PDB file of C-alpha atoms in Angstrom:
ATOM      1  CA  UNK L  97      -5.952  -0.316  -9.118  1.00 51.00           C
ATOM      2  CA  UNK L  98      -3.221   2.349  -8.897  1.00 38.00           C
ATOM      3  CA  UNK L  99      -3.001   4.674  -5.979  1.00 38.00           C
ATOM      4  CA  UNK L 100      -1.438   8.200  -6.540  1.00 34.00           C
ATOM      5  CA  UNK L 101       1.776   7.036  -5.014  1.00 31.00           C
ATOM      6  CA  UNK L 102       5.119   5.903  -6.139  1.00 32.00           C
ATOM      7  CA  UNK L 103       6.287   2.369  -6.519  1.00 35.00           C
ATOM      8  CA  UNK L 104       9.431   2.512  -4.489  1.00 36.00           C
ATOM      9  CA  UNK L 105       9.969  -1.240  -4.866  1.00 40.00           C
ATOM     10  CA  UNK L 106      13.174  -2.495  -6.275  1.00 45.00           C
ATOM     11  CA  UNK L 107      15.986  -0.326  -7.665  1.00 53.00           C
ATOM     12  CA  UNK L 108      18.918   1.119  -5.775  1.00 60.00           C
ATOM     13  CA  UNK L 109      18.887   3.727  -3.008  1.00 69.00           C
ATOM     14  CA  UNK L 110      21.049   6.681  -2.040  1.00 91.00           C
ATOM     15  CA  UNK L 111      20.611  10.254  -1.002  1.00 91.00           C
ATOM     16  CA  UNK L 112      20.849  13.514  -2.933  1.00 93.00           C
ATOM     17  CA  UNK L 113      21.168  17.132  -1.881  1.00 93.00           C
ATOM     18  CA  UNK L 114      18.116  19.034  -3.049  1.00 92.00           C
ATOM     19  CA  UNK L 115      16.792  22.509  -1.954  1.00 90.00           C
ATOM     20  CA  UNK L 116      19.222  22.623   0.923  1.00 90.00           C
ATOM     21  CA  UNK L 117      18.611  19.254   2.426  1.00 90.00           C
ATOM     22  CA  UNK L 118      19.426  15.541   2.000  1.00 93.00           C
ATOM     23  CA  UNK L 119      16.665  13.518   0.291  1.00 94.00           C
ATOM     24  CA  UNK L 120      16.524   9.704  -0.028  1.00 94.00           C
ATOM     25  CA  UNK L 121      16.650   8.750  -3.722  1.00 95.00           C
ATOM     26  CA  UNK L 122      15.815   5.473  -5.327  1.00 93.00           C
ATOM     27  CA  UNK L 123      16.509   4.644  -8.901  1.00 94.00           C
ATOM     28  CA  UNK L 124      14.282   2.376 -10.899  1.00 91.00           C
ATOM     29  CA  UNK L 125      14.683   1.058 -14.529  1.00 92.00           C
ATOM     30  CA  UNK L 126      11.551   0.194 -16.463  1.00 91.00           C
ATOM     31  CA  UNK L 127      11.306  -1.432 -19.839  1.00 92.00           C
ATOM     32  CA  UNK L 128       7.800   0.104 -20.273  1.00 89.00           C
ATOM     33  CA  UNK L 129       8.812   3.639 -19.332  1.00 92.00           C
ATOM     34  CA  UNK L 130       8.913   6.127 -22.248  1.00 92.00           C
ATOM     35  CA  UNK L 131      10.288   9.005 -20.304  1.00 94.00           C
ATOM     36  CA  UNK L 132      12.200   9.903 -17.199  1.00 96.00           C
ATOM     37  CA  UNK L 133       9.678  10.357 -14.305  1.00 96.00           C
ATOM     38  CA  UNK L 134       9.803  11.495 -10.623  1.00 96.00           C
ATOM     39  CA  UNK L 135       7.569  10.200  -7.919  1.00 94.00           C
ATOM     40  CA  UNK L 136       7.446  10.574  -4.189  1.00 93.00           C
ATOM     41  CA  UNK L 137       8.121   7.470  -2.070  1.00 91.00           C
ATOM     42  CA  UNK L 138       5.723   7.623   0.956  1.00 89.00           C
ATOM     43  CA  UNK L 139       7.370   4.671   2.635  1.00 86.00           C
ATOM     44  CA  UNK L 140      10.879   6.128   2.649  1.00 86.00           C
ATOM     45  CA  UNK L 141      10.007   9.743   2.584  1.00 90.00           C
ATOM     46  CA  UNK L 142      12.153  10.263  -0.538  1.00 94.00           C
ATOM     47  CA  UNK L 143      11.906  10.372  -4.328  1.00 95.00           C
ATOM     48  CA  UNK L 144      11.860   7.695  -6.851  1.00 94.00           C
ATOM     49  CA  UNK L 145      13.333   8.262 -10.327  1.00 96.00           C
ATOM     50  CA  UNK L 146      12.335   5.886 -13.153  1.00 95.00           C
ATOM     51  CA  UNK L 147      14.490   5.691 -16.195  1.00 95.00           C
ATOM     52  CA  UNK L 148      13.507   4.161 -19.550  1.00 95.00           C
ATOM     53  CA  UNK L 149      15.803   1.770 -21.351  1.00 93.00           C
ATOM     54  CA  UNK L 150      19.055   3.331 -22.596  1.00 91.00           C
ATOM     55  CA  UNK L 151      18.595   6.475 -20.609  1.00 94.00           C
ATOM     56  CA  UNK L 152      21.419   7.376 -18.204  1.00 93.00           C
ATOM     57  CA  UNK L 153      21.263   8.645 -14.624  1.00 93.00           C
ATOM     58  CA  UNK L 154      22.311  12.112 -15.721  1.00 95.00           C
ATOM     59  CA  UNK L 155      18.891  12.637 -17.379  1.00 96.00           C
ATOM     60  CA  UNK L 156      17.223  11.714 -13.988  1.00 95.00           C
ATOM     61  CA  UNK L 157      19.588  14.056 -12.066  1.00 95.00           C
ATOM     62  CA  UNK L 158      18.830  16.882 -14.484  1.00 95.00           C
ATOM     63  CA  UNK L 159      15.005  16.425 -13.915  1.00 96.00           C
ATOM     64  CA  UNK L 160      15.534  16.214 -10.183  1.00 95.00           C
ATOM     65  CA  UNK L 161      17.508  19.525 -10.135  1.00 94.00           C
ATOM     66  CA  UNK L 162      14.806  21.190 -12.170  1.00 95.00           C
ATOM     67  CA  UNK L 163      12.060  20.020  -9.821  1.00 95.00           C
ATOM     68  CA  UNK L 164      13.898  20.199  -6.549  1.00 96.00           C
ATOM     69  CA  UNK L 165      11.451  22.582  -4.901  1.00 95.00           C
ATOM     70  CA  UNK L 166       8.523  20.394  -5.953  1.00 95.00           C
ATOM     71  CA  UNK L 167      10.162  17.267  -4.624  1.00 96.00           C
ATOM     72  CA  UNK L 168      10.916  18.768  -1.208  1.00 96.00           C
ATOM     73  CA  UNK L 169       7.559  20.390  -0.894  1.00 95.00           C
ATOM     74  CA  UNK L 170       5.785  17.107  -1.641  1.00 94.00           C
ATOM     75  CA  UNK L 171       7.905  15.214   0.840  1.00 95.00           C
ATOM     76  CA  UNK L 172       7.004  17.903   3.461  1.00 94.00           C
ATOM     77  CA  UNK L 173       3.263  17.149   2.925  1.00 94.00           C
ATOM     78  CA  UNK L 174       3.689  13.424   3.873  1.00 94.00           C
ATOM     79  CA  UNK L 175       2.097  12.517   7.141  1.00 92.00           C
ATOM     80  CA  UNK L 176       4.444  11.736  10.007  1.00 91.00           C
ATOM     81  CA  UNK L 177       5.428   8.090  10.251  1.00 90.00           C
ATOM     82  CA  UNK L 178       3.478   6.043  12.829  1.00 90.00           C
ATOM     83  CA  UNK L 179       5.847   3.570  14.344  1.00 94.00           C
ATOM     84  CA  UNK L 180       4.625   0.303  15.901  1.00 96.00           C
ATOM     85  CA  UNK L 181       5.659   0.497  19.536  1.00 97.00           C
ATOM     86  CA  UNK L 182       4.433  -0.262  22.955  1.00 97.00           C
ATOM     87  CA  UNK L 183       1.746   2.299  23.750  1.00 97.00           C
ATOM     88  CA  UNK L 184       1.213   3.139  20.045  1.00 97.00           C
ATOM     89  CA  UNK L 185      -1.719   2.216  17.796  1.00 96.00           C
ATOM     90  CA  UNK L 186      -2.489   0.171  14.603  1.00 97.00           C
ATOM     91  CA  UNK L 187      -5.537   0.301  12.508  1.00 97.00           C
ATOM     92  CA  UNK L 188      -7.406  -3.012  11.867  1.00 98.00           C
ATOM     93  CA  UNK L 189     -10.525  -2.643   9.598  1.00 97.00           C
ATOM     94  CA  UNK L 190     -10.267   1.064  10.054  1.00 97.00           C
ATOM     95  CA  UNK L 191     -10.505   0.897  13.822  1.00 97.00           C
ATOM     96  CA  UNK L 192      -7.562   1.897  16.033  1.00 97.00           C
ATOM     97  CA  UNK L 193      -6.148  -0.799  18.319  1.00 98.00           C
ATOM     98  CA  UNK L 194      -3.705  -0.128  21.031  1.00 98.00           C
ATOM     99  CA  UNK L 195      -0.339  -1.857  20.930  1.00 98.00           C
ATOM    100  CA  UNK L 196       0.866  -3.399  24.213  1.00 97.00           C
ATOM    101  CA  UNK L 197       4.123  -5.184  24.840  1.00 97.00           C
ATOM    102  CA  UNK L 198       3.887  -8.376  26.774  1.00 94.00           C
ATOM    103  CA  UNK L 199       7.375  -9.539  27.316  1.00 89.00           C
ATOM    104  CA  UNK L 200       6.348 -12.803  29.193  1.00 84.00           C
ATOM    105  CA  UNK L 201       3.665 -13.749  26.629  1.00 79.00           C
ATOM    106  CA  UNK L 202       3.972 -17.081  24.897  1.00 78.00           C
ATOM    107  CA  UNK L 203       1.595 -16.495  21.990  1.00 79.00           C
ATOM    108  CA  UNK L 204       3.600 -14.198  19.687  1.00 92.00           C
ATOM    109  CA  UNK L 205       1.005 -11.637  18.640  1.00 96.00           C
ATOM    110  CA  UNK L 206      -2.708 -11.821  19.510  1.00 96.00           C
ATOM    111  CA  UNK L 207      -5.724  -9.559  19.763  1.00 96.00           C
ATOM    112  CA  UNK L 208      -7.627  -9.286  23.043  1.00 94.00           C
ATOM    113  CA  UNK L 209     -10.433  -6.772  23.905  1.00 94.00           C
ATOM    114  CA  UNK L 210      -9.434  -4.434  21.125  1.00 93.00           C
ATOM    115  CA  UNK L 211      -5.711  -4.473  22.101  1.00 97.00           C
ATOM    116  CA  UNK L 212      -2.969  -5.990  20.005  1.00 97.00           C
ATOM    117  CA  UNK L 213      -0.478  -7.766  22.305  1.00 97.00           C
ATOM    118  CA  UNK L 214       3.079  -8.576  21.209  1.00 97.00           C
ATOM    119  CA  UNK L 215       5.364 -10.873  23.144  1.00 95.00           C
ATOM    120  CA  UNK L 216       9.088 -11.167  22.890  1.00 92.00           C
ATOM    121  CA  UNK L 217      11.779  -8.544  23.176  1.00 92.00           C
ATOM    122  CA  UNK L 218      11.009  -4.863  22.449  1.00 94.00           C
ATOM    123  CA  UNK L 219      13.443  -4.504  19.470  1.00 94.00           C
ATOM    124  CA  UNK L 220      11.512  -7.239  17.625  1.00 94.00           C
ATOM    125  CA  UNK L 221       8.111  -5.790  18.261  1.00 96.00           C
ATOM    126  CA  UNK L 222       7.705  -4.029  14.871  1.00 96.00           C
ATOM    127  CA  UNK L 223       8.873  -7.098  12.909  1.00 95.00           C
ATOM    128  CA  UNK L 224       6.587  -9.456  14.872  1.00 96.00           C
ATOM    129  CA  UNK L 225       3.679  -7.195  14.477  1.00 97.00           C
ATOM    130  CA  UNK L 226       4.345  -6.721  10.826  1.00 97.00           C
ATOM    131  CA  UNK L 227       4.504 -10.404  10.187  1.00 97.00           C
ATOM    132  CA  UNK L 228       1.262 -10.919  12.146  1.00 97.00           C
ATOM    133  CA  UNK L 229      -0.562  -8.262  10.150  1.00 98.00           C
ATOM    134  CA  UNK L 230       0.568  -9.827   6.919  1.00 97.00           C
ATOM    135  CA  UNK L 231      -0.841 -13.165   7.988  1.00 97.00           C
ATOM    136  CA  UNK L 232      -3.952 -11.565   9.305  1.00 97.00           C
ATOM    137  CA  UNK L 233      -4.503  -9.737   5.948  1.00 98.00           C
ATOM    138  CA  UNK L 234      -4.257 -13.014   4.113  1.00 97.00           C
ATOM    139  CA  UNK L 235      -7.111 -14.461   6.302  1.00 97.00           C
ATOM    140  CA  UNK L 236      -9.354 -11.473   6.403  1.00 97.00           C
ATOM    141  CA  UNK L 237      -8.890 -10.202   2.804  1.00 98.00           C
ATOM    142  CA  UNK L 238      -8.913 -13.701   1.552  1.00 98.00           C
ATOM    143  CA  UNK L 239     -12.301 -14.287   3.185  1.00 98.00           C
ATOM    144  CA  UNK L 240     -13.728 -11.120   1.733  1.00 98.00           C
ATOM    145  CA  UNK L 241     -12.448 -12.181  -1.791  1.00 98.00           C
ATOM    146  CA  UNK L 242     -14.034 -15.514  -1.456  1.00 98.00           C
ATOM    147  CA  UNK L 243     -17.381 -14.030  -0.361  1.00 98.00           C
ATOM    148  CA  UNK L 244     -17.519 -11.523  -3.243  1.00 98.00           C
ATOM    149  CA  UNK L 245     -16.346 -14.129  -5.725  1.00 98.00           C
ATOM    150  CA  UNK L 246     -19.026 -16.495  -4.641  1.00 97.00           C
ATOM    151  CA  UNK L 247     -21.684 -13.810  -5.037  1.00 96.00           C
ATOM    152  CA  UNK L 248     -20.530 -12.522  -8.408  1.00 97.00           C
ATOM    153  CA  UNK L 249     -19.166 -15.720 -10.030  1.00 97.00           C
ATOM    154  CA  UNK L 250     -15.821 -13.848 -10.609  1.00 98.00           C
ATOM    155  CA  UNK L 251     -13.290 -16.244  -9.174  1.00 97.00           C
ATOM    156  CA  UNK L 252      -9.534 -15.403  -9.377  1.00 98.00           C
ATOM    157  CA  UNK L 253      -7.137 -18.088 -10.398  1.00 97.00           C
ATOM    158  CA  UNK L 254      -4.966 -17.065  -7.524  1.00 97.00           C
ATOM    159  CA  UNK L 255      -4.805 -14.459  -4.674  1.00 98.00           C
ATOM    160  CA  UNK L 256      -1.528 -13.003  -3.549  1.00 97.00           C
ATOM    161  CA  UNK L 257      -0.887 -10.568  -0.714  1.00 97.00           C
ATOM    162  CA  UNK L 258       2.014  -8.272  -1.017  1.00 96.00           C
ATOM    163  CA  UNK L 259       3.452  -5.119   0.459  1.00 93.00           C
ATOM    164  CA  UNK L 260       3.298  -2.506  -2.288  1.00 86.00           C
ATOM    165  CA  UNK L 261       3.379   1.212  -2.312  1.00 77.00           C
ATOM    166  CA  UNK L 262       1.836   1.978  -5.631  1.00 75.00           C
ATOM    167  CA  UNK L 263      -1.142  -0.307  -5.895  1.00 88.00           C
ATOM    168  CA  UNK L 264      -3.792  -1.251  -3.408  1.00 96.00           C
ATOM    169  CA  UNK L 265      -4.611  -4.172  -5.752  1.00 97.00           C
ATOM    170  CA  UNK L 266      -4.046  -5.525  -9.319  1.00 97.00           C
ATOM    171  CA  UNK L 267      -5.380  -8.128 -11.582  1.00 97.00           C
ATOM    172  CA  UNK L 268      -3.230  -9.922 -14.179  1.00 96.00           C
ATOM    173  CA  UNK L 269      -4.390 -11.288 -17.506  1.00 95.00           C
ATOM    174  CA  UNK L 270      -3.950 -14.831 -16.112  1.00 96.00           C
ATOM    175  CA  UNK L 271      -6.475 -14.192 -13.405  1.00 97.00           C
ATOM    176  CA  UNK L 272      -4.268 -13.584 -10.559  1.00 98.00           C
ATOM    177  CA  UNK L 273      -5.415 -10.930  -8.187  1.00 98.00           C
ATOM    178  CA  UNK L 274      -2.996  -9.154  -5.900  1.00 98.00           C
ATOM    179  CA  UNK L 275      -3.954  -7.076  -2.792  1.00 98.00           C
ATOM    180  CA  UNK L 276      -1.754  -4.955  -0.601  1.00 97.00           C
ATOM    181  CA  UNK L 277      -1.771  -6.336   3.004  1.00 98.00           C
ATOM    182  CA  UNK L 278      -2.087  -2.709   4.198  1.00 97.00           C
ATOM    183  CA  UNK L 279      -5.703  -2.719   3.130  1.00 98.00           C
ATOM    184  CA  UNK L 280      -6.275  -4.656   6.402  1.00 98.00           C
ATOM    185  CA  UNK L 281      -5.911  -1.301   8.091  1.00 98.00           C
ATOM    186  CA  UNK L 282      -8.586   0.355   5.975  1.00 98.00           C
ATOM    187  CA  UNK L 283     -12.383   0.157   6.733  1.00 98.00           C
ATOM    188  CA  UNK L 284     -14.325  -2.893   5.453  1.00 97.00           C
ATOM    189  CA  UNK L 285     -16.040  -0.705   2.928  1.00 98.00           C
ATOM    190  CA  UNK L 286     -12.713   0.319   1.396  1.00 98.00           C
ATOM    191  CA  UNK L 287     -11.470  -3.257   1.394  1.00 98.00           C
ATOM    192  CA  UNK L 288     -14.666  -4.294  -0.341  1.00 98.00           C
ATOM    193  CA  UNK L 289     -14.363  -1.661  -2.985  1.00 98.00           C
ATOM    194  CA  UNK L 290     -10.745  -2.448  -3.894  1.00 98.00           C
ATOM    195  CA  UNK L 291     -11.627  -6.237  -4.034  1.00 98.00           C
ATOM    196  CA  UNK L 292     -14.557  -5.475  -6.301  1.00 98.00           C
ATOM    197  CA  UNK L 293     -12.481  -3.270  -8.411  1.00 98.00           C
ATOM    198  CA  UNK L 294      -9.907  -6.238  -9.029  1.00 98.00           C
ATOM    199  CA  UNK L 295     -12.561  -8.836  -9.456  1.00 98.00           C
ATOM    200  CA  UNK L 296     -14.224  -6.745 -12.075  1.00 98.00           C
ATOM    201  CA  UNK L 297     -10.922  -6.868 -13.992  1.00 98.00           C
ATOM    202  CA  UNK L 298     -11.347 -10.507 -14.403  1.00 98.00           C
ATOM    203  CA  UNK L 299     -14.011  -9.658 -16.934  1.00 97.00           C
ATOM    204  CA  UNK L 300     -12.861  -6.350 -18.301  1.00 97.00           C
ATOM    205  CA  UNK L 301      -9.109  -5.654 -18.372  1.00 95.00           C
ATOM    206  CA  UNK L 302      -9.640  -1.977 -18.765  1.00 96.00           C
ATOM    207  CA  UNK L 303     -11.344   0.965 -17.178  1.00 97.00           C
ATOM    208  CA  UNK L 304     -14.142   1.387 -19.746  1.00 97.00           C
ATOM    209  CA  UNK L 305     -17.880   1.993 -19.084  1.00 98.00           C
ATOM    210  CA  UNK L 306     -18.649  -1.751 -18.882  1.00 98.00           C
ATOM    211  CA  UNK L 307     -15.985  -2.179 -16.138  1.00 98.00           C
ATOM    212  CA  UNK L 308     -17.422   0.664 -14.054  1.00 98.00           C
ATOM    213  CA  UNK L 309     -20.936  -0.662 -14.551  1.00 98.00           C
ATOM    214  CA  UNK L 310     -19.738  -3.946 -13.239  1.00 98.00           C
ATOM    215  CA  UNK L 311     -18.052  -2.432 -10.269  1.00 98.00           C
ATOM    216  CA  UNK L 312     -21.189  -0.581  -9.348  1.00 98.00           C
ATOM    217  CA  UNK L 313     -23.107  -3.909  -9.208  1.00 97.00           C
ATOM    218  CA  UNK L 314     -20.446  -5.372  -6.915  1.00 98.00           C
ATOM    219  CA  UNK L 315     -20.198  -2.571  -4.386  1.00 98.00           C
ATOM    220  CA  UNK L 316     -21.915   0.666  -3.503  1.00 97.00           C
ATOM    221  CA  UNK L 317     -18.854   2.105  -1.852  1.00 97.00           C
ATOM    222  CA  UNK L 318     -16.738   3.263  -4.840  1.00 97.00           C
ATOM    223  CA  UNK L 319     -16.830   7.058  -4.179  1.00 97.00           C
ATOM    224  CA  UNK L 320     -16.531   6.964  -0.507  1.00 98.00           C
ATOM    225  CA  UNK L 321     -13.704   4.400  -0.684  1.00 98.00           C
ATOM    226  CA  UNK L 322     -11.829   6.385  -3.238  1.00 97.00           C
ATOM    227  CA  UNK L 323     -12.143   9.514  -1.166  1.00 98.00           C
ATOM    228  CA  UNK L 324     -10.913   7.646   2.006  1.00 98.00           C
ATOM    229  CA  UNK L 325      -7.986   6.380   0.221  1.00 97.00           C
ATOM    230  CA  UNK L 326      -7.048   9.816  -1.084  1.00 95.00           C
ATOM    231  CA  UNK L 327      -7.232  11.189   2.474  1.00 95.00           C
ATOM    232  CA  UNK L 328      -5.656   8.394   4.440  1.00 96.00           C
ATOM    233  CA  UNK L 329      -3.980   5.970   2.122  1.00 95.00           C
ATOM    234  CA  UNK L 330      -0.573   7.605   2.460  1.00 94.00           C
ATOM    235  CA  UNK L 331      -0.710   7.327   6.319  1.00 94.00           C
ATOM    236  CA  UNK L 332      -1.208   3.492   5.836  1.00 96.00           C
ATOM    237  CA  UNK L 333       2.089   3.376   3.954  1.00 93.00           C
ATOM    238  CA  UNK L 334       3.833   5.276   6.646  1.00 92.00           C
ATOM    239  CA  UNK L 335       2.831   2.837   9.332  1.00 93.00           C
ATOM    240  CA  UNK L 336       5.689   0.576  10.454  1.00 89.00           C
TER     241      UNK L 336
END
């Protein structure tokens, strides 16, 4: 399931001067690409240029210069980053949880009365919290996958949890289902829809009518979930 967001993974990064400002730029090469393309990277607040095989960087730079105003305008529409820090907030299952630094704590990261408590030194708080959220995503999303798989009989060969910025989930032909750990921050109904979407691909590796009919039998939340992701998905990618 592809979100309307750039991949941003891999490639090399630099900056470029566009429309009077410095813009983070990441290059990617893709054997499947048929043309040069530009996409906005919500994570880094920059632009990703994808090059097909045997196409040089000058073609990408030319496209960037032609669309400089579009690139800058799109970057300006990104929501502000939401840093993980003492006194801040993080979403869990769509509900905001306060972040509190507990320097004397001995438990790493834990949740208590709707508050996420993080021990250790302040500079390591974002890294500790990020690692905790990834583990928590494996537990919570894994349980939702297991529940829906048991109900539907659509059982993935393997489940992987990754940090992506172009896909909330995917399903490979070998039966491996991937979910973005950032779905942990979305409401349960959104999580259920993305999981249902990927499990349906175990039977239909396309987006044809039979696929959508199967999705509808697995979840009633498709339209609401897609709308929620359109409105709030980028903000999930900006959280760090």
